[in-house]
Structure formats: structure tokens, C-alpha cells
mmCIF file with all atom_site columns, C-alpha atoms in Angstrom:
data_model
loop_
_atom_site.group_PDB
_atom_site.id
_atom_site.type_symbol
_atom_site.label_atom_id
_atom_site.label_alt_id
_atom_site.label_comp_id
_atom_site.label_asym_id
_atom_site.label_entity_id
_atom_site.label_seq_id
_atom_site.pdbx_PDB_ins_code
_atom_site.Cartn_x
_atom_site.Cartn_y
_atom_site.Cartn_z
_atom_site.occupancy
_atom_site.B_iso_or_equiv
_atom_site.pdbx_formal_charge
_atom_site.auth_seq_id
_atom_site.auth_comp_id
_atom_site.auth_asym_id
_atom_site.auth_atom_id
_atom_site.pdbx_PDB_model_num
ATOM 1  C CA . MET A 1 1  ? -37.367 -73.509 -17.835 1.00 44.00 ? 1  MET A CA 1
ATOM 2  C CA . VAL A 1 2  ? -38.912 -70.691 -14.862 1.00 53.00 ? 2  VAL A CA 1
ATOM 3  C CA . GLU A 1 3  ? -40.635 -69.207 -17.828 1.00 54.00 ? 3  GLU A CA 1
ATOM 4  C CA . LYS A 1 4  ? -42.252 -72.912 -18.814 1.00 59.00 ? 4  LYS A CA 1
ATOM 5  C CA . GLY A 1 5  ? -41.828 -75.948 -16.589 1.00 78.00 ? 5  GLY A CA 1
ATOM 6  C CA . TRP A 1 6  ? -41.435 -74.753 -12.507 1.00 80.00 ? 6  TRP A CA 1
ATOM 7  C CA . ARG A 1 7  ? -44.409 -71.826 -13.035 1.00 82.00 ? 7  ARG A CA 1
ATOM 8  C CA . GLU A 1 8  ? -46.421 -74.804 -13.850 1.00 84.00 ? 8  GLU A CA 1
ATOM 9  C CA . VAL A 1 9  ? -45.550 -77.349 -11.210 1.00 88.00 ? 9  VAL A CA 1
ATOM 10 C CA . ILE A 1 10 ? -44.556 -74.580 -7.860  1.00 92.00 ? 10 ILE A CA 1
ATOM 11 C CA . ASP A 1 11 ? -48.184 -73.598 -5.751  1.00 93.00 ? 11 ASP A CA 1
ATOM 12 C CA . ALA A 1 12 ? -49.636 -70.401 -6.944  1.00 92.00 ? 12 ALA A CA 1
ATOM 13 C CA . ARG A 1 13 ? -48.375 -68.481 -2.921  1.00 95.00 ? 13 ARG A CA 1
ATOM 14 C CA . ASP A 1 14 ? -44.892 -69.670 -3.607  1.00 96.00 ? 14 ASP A CA 1
ATOM 15 C CA . TRP A 1 15 ? -44.392 -68.048 -7.553  1.00 94.00 ? 15 TRP A CA 1
ATOM 16 C CA . PRO A 1 16 ? -44.047 -64.712 -6.902  1.00 95.00 ? 16 PRO A CA 1
ATOM 17 C CA . GLU A 1 17 ? -41.268 -65.442 -4.306  1.00 96.00 ? 17 GLU A CA 1
ATOM 18 C CA . PHE A 1 18 ? -39.761 -67.826 -6.134  1.00 94.00 ? 18 PHE A CA 1
ATOM 19 C CA . ASP A 1 19 ? -39.424 -65.827 -9.821  1.00 92.00 ? 19 ASP A CA 1
ATOM 20 C CA . THR A 1 20 ? -38.513 -62.792 -7.798  1.00 94.00 ? 20 THR A CA 1
ATOM 21 C CA . ARG A 1 21 ? -35.173 -65.107 -6.213  1.00 93.00 ? 21 ARG A CA 1
ATOM 22 C CA . TYR A 1 22 ? -34.308 -67.087 -9.351  1.00 90.00 ? 22 TYR A CA 1
ATOM 23 C CA . THR A 1 23 ? -34.290 -63.484 -11.423 1.00 91.00 ? 23 THR A CA 1
ATOM 24 C CA . VAL A 1 24 ? -32.141 -61.338 -8.806  1.00 92.00 ? 24 VAL A CA 1
ATOM 25 C CA . MET A 1 25 ? -29.891 -64.951 -8.677  1.00 90.00 ? 25 MET A CA 1
ATOM 26 C CA . VAL A 1 26 ? -29.469 -64.998 -12.457 1.00 88.00 ? 26 VAL A CA 1
ATOM 27 C CA . ALA A 1 27 ? -28.961 -61.310 -12.407 1.00 90.00 ? 27 ALA A CA 1
ATOM 28 C CA . ASN A 1 28 ? -26.364 -60.905 -9.935  1.00 88.00 ? 28 ASN A CA 1
ATOM 29 C CA . GLY A 1 29 ? -24.780 -64.811 -10.637 1.00 84.00 ? 29 GLY A CA 1
ATOM 30 C CA . GLY A 1 30 ? -25.467 -65.441 -6.314  1.00 88.00 ? 30 GLY A CA 1
ATOM 31 C CA . VAL A 1 31 ? -26.645 -68.750 -5.147  1.00 92.00 ? 31 VAL A CA 1
ATOM 32 C CA . LEU A 1 32 ? -30.649 -69.687 -4.798  1.00 93.00 ? 32 LEU A CA 1
ATOM 33 C CA . THR A 1 33 ? -31.796 -71.909 -1.851  1.00 95.00 ? 33 THR A CA 1
ATOM 34 C CA . MET A 1 34 ? -35.862 -71.537 -1.343  1.00 96.00 ? 34 MET A CA 1
ATOM 35 C CA . ASP A 1 35 ? -38.390 -74.271 -0.751  1.00 96.00 ? 35 ASP A CA 1
ATOM 36 C CA . VAL A 1 36 ? -41.879 -74.467 -2.604  1.00 96.00 ? 36 VAL A CA 1
ATOM 37 C CA . ARG A 1 37 ? -44.700 -76.420 -2.749  1.00 96.00 ? 37 ARG A CA 1
ATOM 38 C CA . VAL A 1 38 ? -45.395 -78.641 -5.726  1.00 94.00 ? 38 VAL A CA 1
ATOM 39 C CA . ARG A 1 39 ? -47.756 -79.868 -7.246  1.00 88.00 ? 39 ARG A CA 1
ATOM 40 C CA . THR A 1 40 ? -47.484 -83.903 -8.378  1.00 86.00 ? 40 THR A CA 1
ATOM 41 C CA . ALA A 1 41 ? -48.817 -85.654 -11.291 1.00 84.00 ? 41 ALA A CA 1
ATOM 42 C CA . ASP A 1 42 ? -51.453 -87.167 -8.669  1.00 89.00 ? 42 ASP A CA 1
ATOM 43 C CA . ASP A 1 43 ? -52.149 -83.508 -7.103  1.00 87.00 ? 43 ASP A CA 1
ATOM 44 C CA . ALA A 1 44 ? -49.973 -83.946 -4.926  1.00 91.00 ? 44 ALA A CA 1
ATOM 45 C CA . VAL A 1 45 ? -48.843 -80.620 -2.302  1.00 93.00 ? 45 VAL A CA 1
ATOM 46 C CA . ARG A 1 46 ? -44.991 -82.020 -1.848  1.00 96.00 ? 46 ARG A CA 1
ATOM 47 C CA . TRP A 1 47 ? -42.064 -80.285 -0.693  1.00 96.00 ? 47 TRP A CA 1
ATOM 48 C CA . ILE A 1 48 ? -38.913 -79.156 -2.427  1.00 96.00 ? 48 ILE A CA 1
ATOM 49 C CA . ARG A 1 49 ? -35.537 -76.933 -1.605  1.00 96.00 ? 49 ARG A CA 1
ATOM 50 C CA . CYS A 1 50 ? -34.248 -75.799 -4.600  1.00 93.00 ? 50 CYS A CA 1
ATOM 51 C CA . GLU A 1 51 ? -30.683 -75.380 -4.567  1.00 94.00 ? 51 GLU A CA 1
ATOM 52 C CA . CYS A 1 52 ? -29.127 -73.299 -8.266  1.00 92.00 ? 52 CYS A CA 1
ATOM 53 C CA . ARG A 1 53 ? -26.220 -72.216 -8.101  1.00 88.00 ? 53 ARG A CA 1
ATOM 54 C CA . PRO A 1 54 ? -24.010 -70.607 -10.759 1.00 86.00 ? 54 PRO A CA 1
ATOM 55 C CA . ARG A 1 55 ? -21.878 -73.116 -13.026 1.00 86.00 ? 55 ARG A CA 1
ATOM 56 C CA . ARG A 1 56 ? -18.364 -72.162 -13.866 1.00 82.00 ? 56 ARG A CA 1
ATOM 57 C CA . VAL A 1 57 ? -16.119 -72.590 -17.117 1.00 84.00 ? 57 VAL A CA 1
ATOM 58 C CA . ALA A 1 58 ? -12.515 -71.196 -16.005 1.00 83.00 ? 58 ALA A CA 1
ATOM 59 C CA . ASP A 1 59 ? -14.430 -68.404 -13.929 1.00 80.00 ? 59 ASP A CA 1
ATOM 60 C CA . GLN A 1 60 ? -16.694 -67.490 -16.168 1.00 79.00 ? 60 GLN A CA 1
ATOM 61 C CA . ARG A 1 61 ? -20.802 -68.182 -15.599 1.00 78.00 ? 61 ARG A CA 1
ATOM 62 C CA . SER A 1 62 ? -21.447 -71.061 -17.730 1.00 79.00 ? 62 SER A CA 1
ATOM 63 C CA . GLY A 1 63 ? -25.107 -71.560 -17.129 1.00 83.00 ? 63 GLY A CA 1
ATOM 64 C CA . TYR A 1 64 ? -26.757 -72.486 -14.225 1.00 86.00 ? 64 TYR A CA 1
ATOM 65 C CA . VAL A 1 65 ? -26.764 -76.372 -12.076 1.00 89.00 ? 65 VAL A CA 1
ATOM 66 C CA . GLY A 1 66 ? -29.364 -76.706 -9.489  1.00 90.00 ? 66 GLY A CA 1
ATOM 67 C CA . CYS A 1 67 ? -31.069 -79.454 -7.228  1.00 92.00 ? 67 CYS A CA 1
ATOM 68 C CA . GLY A 1 68 ? -34.120 -80.232 -5.682  1.00 92.00 ? 68 GLY A CA 1
ATOM 69 C CA . VAL A 1 69 ? -34.513 -82.056 -2.859  1.00 96.00 ? 69 VAL A CA 1
ATOM 70 C CA . ASP A 1 70 ? -38.379 -83.144 -1.467  1.00 96.00 ? 70 ASP A CA 1
ATOM 71 C CA . VAL A 1 71 ? -38.356 -82.024 2.543   1.00 97.00 ? 71 VAL A CA 1
ATOM 72 C CA . THR A 1 72 ? -41.865 -82.634 2.351   1.00 96.00 ? 72 THR A CA 1
ATOM 73 C CA . ASP A 1 73 ? -41.540 -85.003 5.656   1.00 96.00 ? 73 ASP A CA 1
ATOM 74 C CA . THR A 1 74 ? -38.663 -83.018 7.121   1.00 95.00 ? 74 THR A CA 1
ATOM 75 C CA . LYS A 1 75 ? -41.832 -80.081 7.463   1.00 94.00 ? 75 LYS A CA 1
ATOM 76 C CA . LEU A 1 76 ? -44.178 -82.305 8.258   1.00 94.00 ? 76 LEU A CA 1
ATOM 77 C CA . ALA A 1 77 ? -41.999 -83.605 11.451  1.00 96.00 ? 77 ALA A CA 1
ATOM 78 C CA . ARG A 1 78 ? -40.879 -80.120 12.320  1.00 94.00 ? 78 ARG A CA 1
ATOM 79 C CA . ASP A 1 79 ? -44.809 -78.940 12.515  1.00 93.00 ? 79 ASP A CA 1
ATOM 80 C CA . THR A 1 80 ? -46.024 -81.482 14.728  1.00 95.00 ? 80 THR A CA 1
ATOM 81 C CA . LEU A 1 81 ? -42.729 -81.267 16.861  1.00 96.00 ? 81 LEU A CA 1
ATOM 82 C CA . GLU A 1 82 ? -44.012 -77.725 16.909  1.00 95.00 ? 82 GLU A CA 1
ATOM 83 C CA . ALA A 1 83 ? -47.019 -78.367 17.602  1.00 94.00 ? 83 ALA A CA 1
ATOM 84 C CA . GLU A 1 84 ? -46.321 -80.826 20.774  1.00 95.00 ? 84 GLU A CA 1
ATOM 85 C CA . ILE A 1 85 ? -43.954 -77.819 22.356  1.00 96.00 ? 85 ILE A CA 1
ATOM 86 C CA . ILE A 1 86 ? -46.890 -74.681 21.934  1.00 95.00 ? 86 ILE A CA 1
ATOM 87 C CA . LEU A 1 87 ? -49.323 -77.900 23.628  1.00 94.00 ? 87 LEU A CA 1
ATOM 88 C CA . ARG A 1 88 ? -47.051 -79.031 26.420  1.00 93.00 ? 88 ARG A CA 1
ATOM 89 C CA . THR A 1 89 ? -46.012 -74.659 26.709  1.00 93.00 ? 89 THR A CA 1
ATOM 90 C CA . GLU A 1 90 ? -49.814 -73.749 27.255  1.00 92.00 ? 90 GLU A CA 1
ATOM 91 C CA . GLN A 1 91 ? -50.305 -77.391 29.584  1.00 91.00 ? 91 GLN A CA 1
ATOM 92 C CA . LEU A 1 92 ? -47.386 -75.931 31.897  1.00 91.00 ? 92 LEU A CA 1
ATOM 93 C CA . ARG A 1 93 ? -48.596 -72.743 32.101  1.00 89.00 ? 93 ARG A CA 1
ATOM 94 C CA . ILE A 1 94 ? -51.890 -73.307 32.954  1.00 90.00 ? 94 ILE A CA 1
ATOM 95 C CA . LYS A 1 95 ? -50.453 -75.953 35.341  1.00 85.00 ? 95 LYS A CA 1
ATOM 96 C CA . ASP A 1 96 ? -48.113 -72.780 37.525  1.00 84.00 ? 96 ASP A CA 1
ATOM 97 C CA . GLU A 1 97 ? -51.860 -70.412 37.775  1.00 82.00 ? 97 GLU A CA 1
#
């Protein structure tokens, strides 16, 4: 899936880090949690939180299980709040001068 499907939808800016972290996860049997930008069928950009971990059967790794959750609204709200904080901080700095 990583070599075909994911590469087609994950934004090129996020692909190198995702690919590296996924490769390390598979090699070490670890966990991957990462937010990546993806393109939808109508070419919109959405943020997806990818989580993947080894699946174990009888204490043996037998593949991986993962999910993707759309976190676009959360990221946009956070960015808006951070911009408002920066603006308000600047306003207070100017007022105190």
C-alpha cells in the first residue's frame, strides 16, 4: 500500500518523512503516528492523522493495522487561534509601549 496507494494521495511535501517513518516502523516493529496532507478526488487538500501499529498473533508480528482520521478542521481551528494570539500579543505590546 505504501508504494502504490499512499504515494498517490499523500502530498509530495509530506511523502519523504512519511515514507522514512513507515520504513523505520516496519523494520523495528514500532508505531507510526503522523499527520499528512492528502488530495481528495476533487483535488481538495485535507489533513489526515495516520496511525499504524503491528498486529500480533501468538506474540508474533503478523502484519499491521492502521487508521486515518480527518483532522483538517482541528488544524484549521488551531491555526486560527494561533494567529489571533499573535495578533493580540502584538496589540498588547504596542499598548504597553
